[in-house]
C-alpha angles and dihedrals in degrees: 000000000000122000126228129203107225131189116199114196111208133033100219127110093289095048093047092045090055092046091050093049094046091048094045095048100048134029090200108059120099108217126194121185118203118201122184096211126077095245133039099232131122123235129203137062129278135330138196117248101197128191097272091055092045090051092052092047092050090053088056093054092252116156106232090200087069087071090070084212132162112248112242112251108161146345122219132186119205113200129209094356091168089060106026117046108240118236115207134201128022110000092016125145098244113125115226113239114248091245098044099096090046090050093053091053095052095076098203103068118121140180107215140180108247090227092055092045092049094046092050091052092045092053091049090052099049106030125088099195110118091355101097093130092054128083124268118297116280113263110231121202117189128199088033106134114183114220101166137043132194130170119195129176093260104032148009116239131197130182120213126217091255091056097259113145118210128190131196141162087251136016118203115200108212098148100123141246095325093053116133094198093102089067088065090049098046103025091235139058126260102183126203111257124217111240097210088240113116135188141191114210130194143152130235130186113257092223092055091055091045093053092055109082090210100051099033089082093076090059093059090089088075137238124319093025123146108206135184125195115196134193119233093253090049090230097113128035139162126221121201131180135150130247139173094054091315093299093113131047119214116212129191119185108199130193113194127219116257090261123067104259092221093054093067092223091108093054120093112199115232113256114142139023090249091073092082140002125233128215135182109279147156115262088231105086139142099277127291104340135139099204145013128205124190112242134184130243089247091057089054090049090052090056090052096041096105094049123094118270093260087067106023092056096054090091090061088073093061115099112250090241095049108131110237127186135194107222124198114217116227143177138174138231105269112268121234096223139020103200145045122184105310099351124090131180126221138171120358090346085069107026119009111187141182118263098240095106097035091233105118097096092034093057089048089055090050090051092055093044092051094046093050092047093050092051094050119100088029103169125228119259130200117263093235124098094266092051092050092050089053090048090053092050092048093049091047090051092053094047089051087055089050089058091047091051096045114027099069097038095049092042090057088045091054092052094044088052088068088064113088111240094230091063114100094210136041108257114252094237091053090048092053092051091050091052091049091049091054092048093049094046091061089202106117108156118261131197124303095347096061119135116220093225088062093042093055091048091049091046090052092052090048088056090050089053103043122001103072138046123268119260091261091050091049089056093047097264132116109244101156110191095021121139110284121237131217121210131231090264087066091050091050091049091050095050105030106036096055118105106203097185094047091049093050090044091057089052091051090051090055090050092056096049 
């Protein structure tokens, strides 16, 4: 098999997932990971590791126990907690999320600390123990900020901040939401746009909350429970779920934009570079955000002031010197393509998305798994000019397939992530955008050559168009001809049933026939 030199820009979850997949799928590739920060360590709080991400990681030989995650057991939504006193535990007034029972039945569904997730991936990338059949360990270079991109027919080129120029057969942009690599791919900028929705995230020890007679109530729902507590006006809500084997509790305090996120009226489509400003950054950030502002403990307490004591007093357990940040959620209009010549986009550099469906990190893992699978079984070419031309054509062909496998699926994921998870149906505005995305892609699956990523996206849109009642019907009205709505079962099917490695593997088999 032929070897490829590969540069991965960014050492966050997406960059490490790609490095792991490329290493696991071929013993011949030489992989170098460039991280702008001075240490390869994730920041942030917790993250969902849903069934589609777990499936991809298992295919790569990754030990899910290394996540030290809490297994998902339930998801509860508490309404109007500033008006109606919440009752927790058995007989409580939390409403089970539509997808909770399905999530329990999936088996592999974890709630993990981002630091644990990142460290487990890092170890799998750089260690040799038990990995003899894999390629050489990934070379990691810290303090290597990329400031320039170039993609030629025969190589990808990046320029570092210190002036160093590096070349490789392939450059993988995994440097997060502020990445400018897509400008090289598309020829124009599609900036990430702040949503107006902000959050403050922090972690508390489970035992500390349990020892406090006021806060221990919220733990009565049991281990492995994802919970949301919402104010009556729906403007402020708190998310809580455990991680690190249930020993830590992850909290996110969200303040929504003035418009309902699902309505679409609060979403400004990306058009010009003036929509947002970029700044040098590490690729390892707290999810898909465009900005962070330092806030005080008292500001957090003000946000929680209207909530009952079991929730409003959680901030009292934070140390006075605990750094807190107000993050602004962001996404981007789905891009039409993820590669040009020797440059390919993955993770938030390709498809930043809101956190409502918990799929940001999962889609990044799928990206890496697919890329590594497509570049496996890469045959050897002669070193002469003709052989190198053939190598270029073969690599281009496989990168085109990467875009085909990922662009439509992740575009739908971006749009679905604007739909709050407690809603039973997909919002009409979101449905319209998904239909338009499919029409504009022009890639509906056909015959024997269909790709499952496209098939699942098309199937989802068909369900939007025909399987369920219109919004008026759902509310007991008539409404013939109204926009059709899909339920959360359809969303779960779309996200959780897909096997990214199997799909890419089938494509590779067709290539070798």
